[in-house]
Amino acid sequence: LSSSHGSFWEHLLRIERLNNEYPPFVKCRLCYEILSYSILNGTSTSSYHFKNCLDESNTLKNKKTLDRVKHMAIEIVDSHHHLWSLSPTNPTKYKWLRPVSEGGASWHYAGDIECLKRDYLLNDYLRDATNASYHLIKSVHVQAEADDPIEEVKFLEQISNENSNGFPHGIVAHANLASSELSKLLETYTHEYPRVKGIRQLLNWSTKDSRLSMIDRSDYLTDKTWLEGFQLLTSYSLSFDFHVYPSQMIDASKIARQYPNAILILDHCGLPVDGKNDFNSWKEGMRHMAEQSNVICKLSGLVMFNHAWSKEILAPYILECLRLFTPKRCMFGSNFPVDKLNITYEELVNVYRDIGENDAGLSKDELELIFKYNAIKTYRL
């Protein structure tokens, strides 16, 4: 138990420290490990050692702590993460992750981009996401701006096929909806790659800072060819992830209104890149998106714009998203490894959950919608 379930022990100890108490019904570390193993695996605490070491006079406190730990161990479906291999032998290439001398990106609003220019493979992701207070059961990979989107999907399908748990279970692939090759690309995704559940094209354009623009022009959302491509997309069983700034949300919401049967996702809480300096404009844009019942808000990416994050900084955004979209149309996404520049996976889950439980007053069922069921439904996992 000590070697296999050390993280469980650490988690239980952390819970008790957070509550400023040491459980008197547990007399030693081995008891902690037996107890944690039984809680997280649904077995009885029938160990001879545990029975003889347990202080029976504290059964009430025993039950309270058991309930507290059971409540902590939630299941998570991560609706937004990335994987990449920068190995020369990998046919999937990423121009933005190359050295600056080779044309790679030199800046990213999430932080030190050089820290991202290394392999981030499935084992790295699962290592980051493993914690005793939650259980990652499924995940969705969102396109990471590979040079060739088909090669990226092949790379991800291979990863899914080669691990017994099937991570990632869904793929949001790239497509330029204004491309003359769009129909061929969508046919390929639909018929050859069953894990492709949706499409994303980065559309965020800023008039304030050219570094914030991730597209070559500002008018895609109103461009006739692009809109024809969007209409074509709606004829497939694929969702679309909107990656837009608040100033673009009126146009995005018009598209959502025109295609009420389309499944649309708003990435990263609507990219509030200007922070508290433009909070009201962000709220107004979010209101337009929330008015369209086919738009789901992805609770992700906030620490990209709040590097020195705290619960107090993040809470206003999370609470406003919950108010506008309701828990029925919000879902958790880690945005790892990008958000890893500023936060650990455990911290991310805990602060989002803390805000949901203690600030928004969400029920257990509502939290399960956000952390699990909405992603399963949206991406048809």
mmCIF file of C-alpha atoms in Angstrom:
data_model
loop_
_atom_site.group_PDB
_atom_site.id
_atom_site.type_symbol
_atom_site.label_atom_id
_atom_site.label_comp_id
_atom_site.label_asym_id
_atom_site.label_seq_id
_atom_site.Cartn_x
_atom_site.Cartn_y
_atom_site.Cartn_z
ATOM 1 C CA LEU A 1 0.000 0.000 0.000
ATOM 2 C CA SER A 2 2.748 2.439 0.870
ATOM 3 C CA SER A 3 4.294 2.355 -2.574
ATOM 4 C CA SER A 4 1.081 1.972 -4.553
ATOM 5 C CA HIS A 5 -1.103 4.461 -2.738
ATOM 6 C CA GLY A 6 1.231 7.068 -1.327
ATOM 7 C CA SER A 7 -0.665 9.823 -3.122
ATOM 8 C CA PHE A 8 -3.828 8.757 -1.298
ATOM 9 C CA TRP A 9 -2.066 9.172 2.028
ATOM 10 C CA GLU A 10 -0.810 12.589 1.031
ATOM 11 C CA HIS A 11 -4.285 13.629 -0.036
ATOM 12 C CA LEU A 12 -5.912 12.525 3.224
ATOM 13 C CA LEU A 13 -3.250 14.282 5.235
ATOM 14 C CA ARG A 14 -3.766 17.418 3.159
ATOM 15 C CA ILE A 15 -7.521 17.346 3.829
ATOM 16 C CA GLU A 16 -6.977 17.135 7.566
ATOM 17 C CA ARG A 17 -4.419 19.919 7.515
ATOM 18 C CA LEU A 18 -6.828 22.120 5.603
ATOM 19 C CA ASN A 19 -9.370 21.563 8.348
ATOM 20 C CA ASN A 20 -6.806 22.167 11.096
ATOM 21 C CA GLU A 21 -7.367 18.791 12.657
ATOM 22 C CA TYR A 22 -5.696 15.419 12.940
ATOM 23 C CA PRO A 23 -8.198 12.558 12.933
ATOM 24 C CA PRO A 24 -8.004 10.791 16.293
ATOM 25 C CA PHE A 25 -9.615 7.650 14.891
ATOM 26 C CA VAL A 26 -6.473 6.988 12.848
ATOM 27 C CA LYS A 27 -3.363 6.211 14.847
ATOM 28 C CA CYS A 28 -0.703 5.709 12.178
ATOM 29 C CA ARG A 29 0.237 6.170 8.535
ATOM 30 C CA LEU A 30 -0.683 2.607 7.609
ATOM 31 C CA CYS A 31 -4.224 3.257 8.825
ATOM 32 C CA TYR A 32 -4.382 6.287 6.611
ATOM 33 C CA GLU A 33 -3.336 4.248 3.609
ATOM 34 C CA ILE A 34 -5.779 1.427 4.339
ATOM 35 C CA LEU A 35 -8.561 3.943 4.814
ATOM 36 C CA SER A 36 -7.751 5.904 1.662
ATOM 37 C CA TYR A 37 -7.450 2.727 -0.397
ATOM 38 C CA SER A 38 -10.852 1.513 0.771
ATOM 39 C CA ILE A 39 -12.517 4.872 0.105
ATOM 40 C CA LEU A 40 -11.225 5.279 -3.422
ATOM 41 C CA ASN A 41 -11.676 1.627 -4.394
ATOM 42 C CA GLY A 42 -15.025 0.983 -2.719
ATOM 43 C CA THR A 43 -13.767 -1.844 -0.478
ATOM 44 C CA SER A 44 -14.298 -2.429 3.214
ATOM 45 C CA THR A 45 -11.741 -1.546 5.889
ATOM 46 C CA SER A 46 -11.456 -5.128 7.117
ATOM 47 C CA SER A 47 -7.723 -5.037 7.804
ATOM 48 C CA TYR A 48 -6.785 -6.588 11.153
ATOM 49 C CA HIS A 49 -4.325 -3.763 11.702
ATOM 50 C CA PHE A 50 -6.940 -1.115 10.953
ATOM 51 C CA LYS A 51 -9.528 -2.664 13.296
ATOM 52 C CA ASN A 52 -7.085 -2.895 16.172
ATOM 53 C CA CYS A 53 -5.643 0.552 15.636
ATOM 54 C CA LEU A 54 -8.954 2.373 15.166
ATOM 55 C CA ASP A 55 -10.169 4.441 18.097
ATOM 56 C CA GLU A 56 -13.790 3.278 18.276
ATOM 57 C CA SER A 57 -14.754 6.229 20.467
ATOM 58 C CA ASN A 58 -14.525 8.519 17.434
ATOM 59 C CA THR A 59 -16.861 6.764 15.000
ATOM 60 C CA LEU A 60 -18.842 9.973 14.396
ATOM 61 C CA LYS A 61 -15.732 11.861 13.361
ATOM 62 C CA ASN A 62 -14.712 8.814 11.336
ATOM 63 C CA LYS A 63 -17.948 9.017 9.362
ATOM 64 C CA LYS A 64 -17.601 12.777 8.787
ATOM 65 C CA THR A 65 -14.119 12.401 7.391
ATOM 66 C CA LEU A 66 -15.144 9.435 5.247
ATOM 67 C CA ASP A 67 -17.998 11.466 3.800
ATOM 68 C CA ARG A 68 -15.692 14.418 3.209
ATOM 69 C CA VAL A 69 -13.115 12.358 1.329
ATOM 70 C CA LYS A 70 -15.740 10.540 -0.720
ATOM 71 C CA HIS A 71 -17.160 13.904 -1.700
ATOM 72 C CA MET A 72 -13.720 15.145 -2.737
ATOM 73 C CA ALA A 73 -13.047 12.282 -5.164
ATOM 74 C CA ILE A 74 -14.948 13.468 -8.258
ATOM 75 C CA GLU A 75 -14.790 12.228 -11.829
ATOM 76 C CA ILE A 76 -13.571 14.623 -14.500
ATOM 77 C CA VAL A 77 -13.866 14.802 -18.262
ATOM 78 C CA ASP A 78 -11.361 17.367 -19.486
ATOM 79 C CA SER A 79 -12.925 19.164 -22.450
ATOM 80 C CA HIS A 80 -9.772 20.961 -23.579
ATOM 81 C CA HIS A 81 -6.111 19.938 -23.608
ATOM 82 C CA HIS A 82 -3.227 19.565 -26.047
ATOM 83 C CA LEU A 83 -0.509 17.015 -26.804
ATOM 84 C CA TRP A 84 2.463 17.343 -29.105
ATOM 85 C CA SER A 85 5.723 15.698 -30.024
ATOM 86 C CA LEU A 86 8.516 17.868 -31.366
ATOM 87 C CA SER A 87 10.623 14.880 -32.343
ATOM 88 C CA PRO A 88 12.195 15.194 -35.815
ATOM 89 C CA THR A 89 10.741 11.762 -36.613
ATOM 90 C CA ASN A 90 7.170 12.871 -35.914
ATOM 91 C CA PRO A 91 5.485 13.886 -39.196
ATOM 92 C CA THR A 92 3.256 16.314 -37.274
ATOM 93 C CA LYS A 93 5.005 19.702 -37.210
ATOM 94 C CA TYR A 94 4.155 22.919 -35.367
ATOM 95 C CA LYS A 95 5.653 26.093 -36.796
ATOM 96 C CA TRP A 96 4.792 28.160 -33.724
ATOM 97 C CA LEU A 97 6.690 25.725 -31.479
ATOM 98 C CA ARG A 98 9.914 25.927 -33.477
ATOM 99 C CA PRO A 99 12.855 28.031 -32.279
ATOM 100 C CA VAL A 100 12.466 31.725 -33.029
ATOM 101 C CA SER A 101 15.439 31.489 -35.395
ATOM 102 C CA GLU A 102 13.398 29.016 -37.478
ATOM 103 C CA GLY A 103 10.269 31.145 -37.605
ATOM 104 C CA GLY A 104 8.707 29.997 -34.343
ATOM 105 C CA ALA A 105 6.631 32.212 -32.084
ATOM 106 C CA SER A 106 8.487 34.566 -29.761
ATOM 107 C CA TRP A 107 5.539 35.600 -27.588
ATOM 108 C CA HIS A 108 2.317 34.162 -26.173
ATOM 109 C CA TYR A 109 -0.156 35.801 -23.829
ATOM 110 C CA ALA A 110 -0.044 32.721 -21.605
ATOM 111 C CA GLY A 111 3.552 33.389 -20.543
ATOM 112 C CA ASP A 112 7.026 32.107 -21.375
ATOM 113 C CA ILE A 113 6.472 30.384 -24.695
ATOM 114 C CA GLU A 114 9.920 28.790 -24.616
ATOM 115 C CA CYS A 115 8.644 26.552 -21.804
ATOM 116 C CA LEU A 116 6.077 25.128 -24.223
ATOM 117 C CA LYS A 117 8.634 24.254 -26.885
ATOM 118 C CA ARG A 118 9.197 20.703 -25.704
ATOM 119 C CA ASP A 119 7.370 17.393 -25.963
ATOM 120 C CA TYR A 120 4.079 17.146 -24.115
ATOM 121 C CA LEU A 121 2.901 13.578 -24.520
ATOM 122 C CA LEU A 122 0.104 11.531 -23.008
ATOM 123 C CA ASN A 123 2.176 10.347 -20.055
ATOM 124 C CA ASP A 124 3.089 13.954 -19.263
ATOM 125 C CA TYR A 125 -0.559 14.972 -19.356
ATOM 126 C CA LEU A 126 -1.747 12.050 -17.222
ATOM 127 C CA ARG A 127 1.028 12.702 -14.718
ATOM 128 C CA ASP A 128 -0.097 16.312 -14.405
ATOM 129 C CA ALA A 129 -3.754 15.330 -14.126
ATOM 130 C CA THR A 130 -3.389 12.532 -11.576
ATOM 131 C CA ASN A 131 -4.573 13.388 -8.079
ATOM 132 C CA ALA A 132 -6.459 11.572 -5.334
ATOM 133 C CA SER A 133 -9.137 14.261 -5.053
ATOM 134 C CA TYR A 134 -10.421 13.605 -8.581
ATOM 135 C CA HIS A 135 -10.362 10.911 -11.221
ATOM 136 C CA LEU A 136 -9.777 11.843 -14.860
ATOM 137 C CA ILE A 137 -11.956 9.459 -16.865
ATOM 138 C CA LYS A 138 -12.012 10.994 -20.358
ATOM 139 C CA SER A 139 -10.478 13.868 -22.285
ATOM 140 C CA VAL A 140 -10.874 15.904 -25.456
ATOM 141 C CA HIS A 141 -7.850 17.046 -27.431
ATOM 142 C CA VAL A 142 -8.251 20.412 -29.138
ATOM 143 C CA GLN A 143 -6.186 21.213 -32.204
ATOM 144 C CA ALA A 144 -2.825 22.813 -31.432
ATOM 145 C CA GLU A 145 -2.143 24.661 -34.690
ATOM 146 C CA ALA A 146 -0.223 21.870 -36.385
ATOM 147 C CA ASP A 147 1.126 22.641 -39.844
ATOM 148 C CA ASP A 148 -0.890 19.734 -41.264
ATOM 149 C CA PRO A 149 -4.190 19.079 -39.435
ATOM 150 C CA ILE A 150 -4.590 15.592 -40.894
ATOM 151 C CA GLU A 151 -1.168 14.575 -39.587
ATOM 152 C CA GLU A 152 -2.140 15.893 -36.162
ATOM 153 C CA VAL A 153 -5.315 13.796 -36.146
ATOM 154 C CA LYS A 154 -3.351 10.704 -37.226
ATOM 155 C CA PHE A 155 -0.892 11.338 -34.388
ATOM 156 C CA LEU A 156 -3.733 11.595 -31.862
ATOM 157 C CA GLU A 157 -5.642 8.583 -33.177
ATOM 158 C CA GLN A 158 -2.477 6.525 -32.787
ATOM 159 C CA ILE A 159 -2.092 7.692 -29.183
ATOM 160 C CA SER A 160 -5.716 6.778 -28.463
ATOM 161 C CA ASN A 161 -5.341 3.346 -30.011
ATOM 162 C CA GLU A 162 -2.143 2.560 -28.130
ATOM 163 C CA ASN A 163 -3.292 3.265 -24.557
ATOM 164 C CA SER A 164 -5.768 0.987 -22.830
ATOM 165 C CA ASN A 165 -7.852 3.857 -21.437
ATOM 166 C CA GLY A 166 -8.372 5.481 -24.831
ATOM 167 C CA PHE A 167 -7.029 8.977 -24.103
ATOM 168 C CA PRO A 168 -7.863 11.282 -25.772
ATOM 169 C CA HIS A 169 -11.417 10.089 -26.313
ATOM 170 C CA GLY A 170 -12.414 12.987 -28.555
ATOM 171 C CA ILE A 171 -10.572 15.239 -30.997
ATOM 172 C CA VAL A 172 -11.427 18.772 -32.066
ATOM 173 C CA ALA A 173 -9.568 19.117 -35.353
ATOM 174 C CA HIS A 174 -8.556 22.173 -37.354
ATOM 175 C CA ALA A 175 -10.228 23.390 -40.510
ATOM 176 C CA ASN A 176 -10.193 26.739 -42.273
ATOM 177 C CA LEU A 177 -13.848 27.228 -43.147
ATOM 178 C CA ALA A 178 -12.897 29.580 -45.981
ATOM 179 C CA SER A 179 -10.701 26.971 -47.672
ATOM 180 C CA SER A 180 -11.571 25.555 -51.076
ATOM 181 C CA GLU A 181 -10.506 22.162 -49.674
ATOM 182 C CA LEU A 182 -12.989 22.280 -46.786
ATOM 183 C CA SER A 183 -15.443 19.728 -48.152
ATOM 184 C CA LYS A 184 -12.683 17.184 -48.785
ATOM 185 C CA LEU A 185 -11.229 17.758 -45.309
ATOM 186 C CA LEU A 186 -14.574 17.327 -43.541
ATOM 187 C CA GLU A 187 -15.248 14.149 -45.522
ATOM 188 C CA THR A 188 -11.872 12.775 -44.454
ATOM 189 C CA TYR A 189 -12.455 13.591 -40.788
ATOM 190 C CA THR A 190 -15.942 12.123 -40.809
ATOM 191 C CA HIS A 191 -15.225 8.869 -42.603
ATOM 192 C CA GLU A 192 -11.673 8.018 -41.543
ATOM 193 C CA TYR A 193 -11.216 9.350 -38.019
ATOM 194 C CA PRO A 194 -14.031 8.388 -35.637
ATOM 195 C CA ARG A 195 -12.648 10.339 -32.686
ATOM 196 C CA VAL A 196 -12.980 13.680 -34.481
ATOM 197 C CA LYS A 197 -15.993 15.284 -32.805
ATOM 198 C CA GLY A 198 -15.629 18.908 -33.787
ATOM 199 C CA ILE A 199 -13.731 21.659 -35.563
ATOM 200 C CA ARG A 200 -11.835 24.689 -34.324
ATOM 201 C CA GLN A 201 -10.375 27.569 -36.283
ATOM 202 C CA LEU A 202 -8.649 30.299 -34.297
ATOM 203 C CA LEU A 203 -10.522 33.510 -35.096
ATOM 204 C CA ASN A 204 -9.368 35.944 -32.425
ATOM 205 C CA TRP A 205 -8.396 39.308 -33.923
ATOM 206 C CA SER A 206 -7.317 42.348 -31.929
ATOM 207 C CA THR A 207 -7.174 45.961 -33.063
ATOM 208 C CA LYS A 208 -5.272 46.895 -29.883
ATOM 209 C CA ASP A 209 -2.205 44.674 -30.167
ATOM 210 C CA SER A 210 -1.171 42.775 -33.285
ATOM 211 C CA ARG A 211 0.439 40.084 -31.127
ATOM 212 C CA LEU A 212 -3.037 39.120 -29.913
ATOM 213 C CA SER A 213 -4.289 38.348 -33.429
ATOM 214 C CA MET A 214 -4.058 34.674 -34.384
ATOM 215 C CA ILE A 215 -5.508 35.003 -37.883
ATOM 216 C CA ASP A 216 -4.437 36.730 -41.071
ATOM 217 C CA ARG A 217 -7.493 38.980 -41.386
ATOM 218 C CA SER A 218 -10.289 40.385 -39.269
ATOM 219 C CA ASP A 219 -13.423 39.659 -41.291
ATOM 220 C CA TYR A 220 -13.857 35.872 -41.271
ATOM 221 C CA LEU A 221 -17.056 36.025 -39.204
ATOM 222 C CA THR A 222 -18.724 38.190 -41.857
ATOM 223 C CA ASP A 223 -16.957 36.868 -44.952
ATOM 224 C CA LYS A 224 -19.280 35.245 -47.506
ATOM 225 C CA THR A 225 -16.948 32.344 -48.307
ATOM 226 C CA TRP A 226 -16.280 31.601 -44.629
ATOM 227 C CA LEU A 227 -19.992 31.686 -43.813
ATOM 228 C CA GLU A 228 -20.675 29.270 -46.668
ATOM 229 C CA GLY A 229 -18.039 27.013 -45.129
ATOM 230 C CA PHE A 230 -19.756 27.268 -41.758
ATOM 231 C CA GLN A 231 -23.042 26.296 -43.374
ATOM 232 C CA LEU A 232 -21.323 23.280 -44.911
ATOM 233 C CA LEU A 233 -19.931 22.322 -41.509
ATOM 234 C CA THR A 234 -23.436 22.264 -40.023
ATOM 235 C CA SER A 235 -24.375 19.480 -42.448
ATOM 236 C CA TYR A 236 -21.899 17.199 -40.648
ATOM 237 C CA SER A 237 -22.183 15.819 -37.133
ATOM 238 C CA LEU A 238 -19.396 18.076 -35.923
ATOM 239 C CA SER A 239 -19.364 20.863 -33.344
ATOM 240 C CA PHE A 240 -17.493 24.146 -33.718
ATOM 241 C CA ASP A 241 -15.287 25.826 -31.118
ATOM 242 C CA PHE A 242 -15.401 29.635 -31.245
ATOM 243 C CA HIS A 243 -12.049 31.141 -30.257
ATOM 244 C CA VAL A 244 -12.937 34.846 -30.303
ATOM 245 C CA TYR A 245 -12.488 38.005 -28.258
ATOM 246 C CA PRO A 246 -15.426 39.869 -26.666
ATOM 247 C CA SER A 247 -15.378 42.465 -29.453
ATOM 248 C CA GLN A 248 -16.164 39.687 -31.950
ATOM 249 C CA MET A 249 -19.025 38.099 -30.045
ATOM 250 C CA ILE A 250 -21.858 40.041 -31.654
ATOM 251 C CA ASP A 251 -20.904 38.585 -35.035
ATOM 252 C CA ALA A 252 -20.341 35.133 -33.510
ATOM 253 C CA SER A 253 -23.718 35.229 -31.769
ATOM 254 C CA LYS A 254 -25.441 36.100 -35.057
ATOM 255 C CA ILE A 255 -23.989 32.940 -36.567
ATOM 256 C CA ALA A 256 -25.178 30.913 -33.588
ATOM 257 C CA ARG A 257 -28.660 32.387 -33.967
ATOM 258 C CA GLN A 258 -28.751 31.590 -37.676
ATOM 259 C CA TYR A 259 -27.851 27.931 -37.059
ATOM 260 C CA PRO A 260 -29.769 26.944 -33.898
ATOM 261 C CA ASN A 261 -29.126 23.225 -34.392
ATOM 262 C CA ALA A 262 -25.345 23.633 -34.520
ATOM 263 C CA ILE A 263 -23.384 22.636 -31.411
ATOM 264 C CA LEU A 264 -21.171 25.620 -30.619
ATOM 265 C CA ILE A 265 -18.563 26.005 -27.892
ATOM 266 C CA LEU A 266 -17.089 29.264 -26.655
ATOM 267 C CA ASP A 267 -13.470 28.631 -25.711
ATOM 268 C CA HIS A 268 -11.698 29.925 -22.619
ATOM 269 C CA CYS A 269 -14.531 31.927 -21.039
ATOM 270 C CA GLY A 270 -14.546 34.200 -24.070
ATOM 271 C CA LEU A 271 -10.860 35.170 -23.899
ATOM 272 C CA PRO A 272 -10.996 38.095 -21.415
ATOM 273 C CA VAL A 273 -7.533 39.208 -22.458
ATOM 274 C CA ASP A 274 -7.937 42.762 -21.119
ATOM 275 C CA GLY A 275 -8.799 41.565 -17.633
ATOM 276 C CA LYS A 276 -10.522 43.823 -15.156
ATOM 277 C CA ASN A 277 -9.730 46.876 -17.300
ATOM 278 C CA ASP A 278 -12.427 45.818 -19.755
ATOM 279 C CA PHE A 279 -14.612 43.570 -17.610
ATOM 280 C CA ASN A 280 -17.877 45.252 -18.638
ATOM 281 C CA SER A 281 -17.160 44.847 -22.354
ATOM 282 C CA TRP A 282 -16.386 41.192 -21.743
ATOM 283 C CA LYS A 283 -19.680 40.747 -19.868
ATOM 284 C CA GLU A 284 -21.594 42.376 -22.709
ATOM 285 C CA GLY A 285 -20.027 40.089 -25.288
ATOM 286 C CA MET A 286 -20.707 37.058 -23.117
ATOM 287 C CA ARG A 287 -24.333 38.120 -22.768
ATOM 288 C CA HIS A 288 -24.763 38.035 -26.544
ATOM 289 C CA MET A 289 -23.291 34.530 -26.703
ATOM 290 C CA ALA A 290 -25.296 33.225 -23.746
ATOM 291 C CA GLU A 291 -28.555 34.361 -25.340
ATOM 292 C CA GLN A 292 -28.032 31.638 -27.952
ATOM 293 C CA SER A 293 -29.096 28.363 -26.349
ATOM 294 C CA ASN A 294 -26.837 26.291 -28.616
ATOM 295 C CA VAL A 295 -23.636 27.882 -27.239
ATOM 296 C CA ILE A 296 -21.744 26.114 -24.440
ATOM 297 C CA CYS A 297 -19.156 28.014 -22.410
ATOM 298 C CA LYS A 298 -15.845 26.306 -21.757
ATOM 299 C CA LEU A 299 -14.549 27.181 -18.284
ATOM 300 C CA SER A 300 -10.894 27.183 -19.228
ATOM 301 C CA GLY A 301 -7.925 29.335 -20.098
ATOM 302 C CA LEU A 302 -8.424 32.082 -17.520
ATOM 303 C CA VAL A 303 -4.915 31.884 -16.105
ATOM 304 C CA MET A 304 -3.503 32.637 -19.561
ATOM 305 C CA PHE A 305 -4.531 36.219 -18.870
ATOM 306 C CA ASN A 306 -4.068 36.149 -15.091
ATOM 307 C CA HIS A 307 -0.580 34.791 -14.492
ATOM 308 C CA ALA A 308 -0.556 35.863 -10.833
ATOM 309 C CA TRP A 309 -3.936 34.225 -10.375
ATOM 310 C CA SER A 310 -5.910 33.884 -7.167
ATOM 311 C CA LYS A 311 -9.416 32.753 -6.339
ATOM 312 C CA GLU A 312 -10.417 36.392 -5.921
ATOM 313 C CA ILE A 313 -9.186 37.229 -9.432
ATOM 314 C CA LEU A 314 -10.790 34.238 -11.164
ATOM 315 C CA ALA A 315 -14.099 34.156 -9.298
ATOM 316 C CA PRO A 316 -15.806 37.111 -11.052
ATOM 317 C CA TYR A 317 -15.303 35.455 -14.448
ATOM 318 C CA ILE A 318 -16.436 31.999 -13.353
ATOM 319 C CA LEU A 319 -19.459 33.378 -11.518
ATOM 320 C CA GLU A 320 -20.515 35.496 -14.484
ATOM 321 C CA CYS A 321 -20.176 32.525 -16.846
ATOM 322 C CA LEU A 322 -22.307 30.427 -14.508
ATOM 323 C CA ARG A 323 -24.891 33.190 -14.191
ATOM 324 C CA LEU A 324 -25.185 33.737 -17.938
ATOM 325 C CA PHE A 325 -24.914 30.177 -19.235
ATOM 326 C CA THR A 326 -26.056 28.264 -16.115
ATOM 327 C CA PRO A 327 -24.315 25.021 -15.069
ATOM 328 C CA LYS A 328 -26.221 23.228 -17.831
ATOM 329 C CA ARG A 329 -24.107 25.023 -20.461
ATOM 330 C CA CYS A 330 -20.666 25.241 -18.831
ATOM 331 C CA MET A 331 -17.896 22.654 -18.880
ATOM 332 C CA PHE A 332 -14.437 22.345 -17.407
ATOM 333 C CA GLY A 333 -11.291 22.380 -19.536
ATOM 334 C CA SER A 334 -7.694 22.397 -18.318
ATOM 335 C CA ASN A 335 -6.016 23.929 -21.386
ATOM 336 C CA PHE A 336 -2.885 22.000 -20.415
ATOM 337 C CA PRO A 337 -0.006 22.339 -21.025
ATOM 338 C CA VAL A 338 -0.592 26.016 -21.840
ATOM 339 C CA ASP A 339 -2.189 26.815 -18.490
ATOM 340 C CA LYS A 340 0.549 24.781 -16.826
ATOM 341 C CA LEU A 341 2.792 27.817 -17.277
ATOM 342 C CA ASN A 342 0.935 29.431 -14.377
ATOM 343 C CA ILE A 343 -0.964 26.776 -12.419
ATOM 344 C CA THR A 344 -0.913 23.071 -11.550
ATOM 345 C CA TYR A 345 -3.739 20.794 -12.614
ATOM 346 C CA GLU A 346 -4.677 20.182 -9.000
ATOM 347 C CA GLU A 347 -4.803 23.902 -8.231
ATOM 348 C CA LEU A 348 -6.926 24.494 -11.321
ATOM 349 C CA VAL A 349 -9.520 21.873 -10.433
ATOM 350 C CA ASN A 350 -9.612 22.939 -6.806
ATOM 351 C CA VAL A 351 -10.050 26.669 -7.430
ATOM 352 C CA TYR A 352 -12.784 26.132 -10.034
ATOM 353 C CA ARG A 353 -14.560 23.728 -7.730
ATOM 354 C CA ASP A 354 -14.131 25.986 -4.719
ATOM 355 C CA ILE A 355 -15.721 28.869 -6.613
ATOM 356 C CA GLY A 356 -18.530 26.631 -7.828
ATOM 357 C CA GLU A 357 -19.315 25.145 -4.442
ATOM 358 C CA ASN A 358 -18.665 27.978 -2.046
ATOM 359 C CA ASP A 359 -19.243 31.123 -4.113
ATOM 360 C CA ALA A 360 -21.891 30.003 -6.595
ATOM 361 C CA GLY A 361 -23.508 27.507 -4.232
ATOM 362 C CA LEU A 362 -23.700 24.771 -6.844
ATOM 363 C CA SER A 363 -25.137 21.390 -5.954
ATOM 364 C CA LYS A 364 -23.298 18.104 -6.443
ATOM 365 C CA ASP A 365 -25.381 17.415 -9.553
ATOM 366 C CA GLU A 366 -24.533 20.825 -11.016
ATOM 367 C CA LEU A 367 -20.826 20.283 -10.391
ATOM 368 C CA GLU A 368 -21.038 16.928 -12.133
ATOM 369 C CA LEU A 369 -22.568 18.621 -15.162
ATOM 370 C CA ILE A 370 -19.651 21.049 -15.340
ATOM 371 C CA PHE A 371 -16.861 18.592 -14.618
ATOM 372 C CA LYS A 372 -18.185 15.567 -16.493
ATOM 373 C CA TYR A 373 -21.554 15.238 -18.169
ATOM 374 C CA ASN A 374 -21.672 18.391 -20.292
ATOM 375 C CA ALA A 375 -18.423 17.494 -22.046
ATOM 376 C CA ILE A 376 -19.637 13.948 -22.669
ATOM 377 C CA LYS A 377 -22.850 15.268 -24.212
ATOM 378 C CA THR A 378 -21.298 18.141 -26.171
ATOM 379 C CA TYR A 379 -18.519 16.096 -27.737
ATOM 380 C CA ARG A 380 -20.536 12.850 -27.929
ATOM 381 C CA LEU A 381 -17.953 10.814 -26.022
#
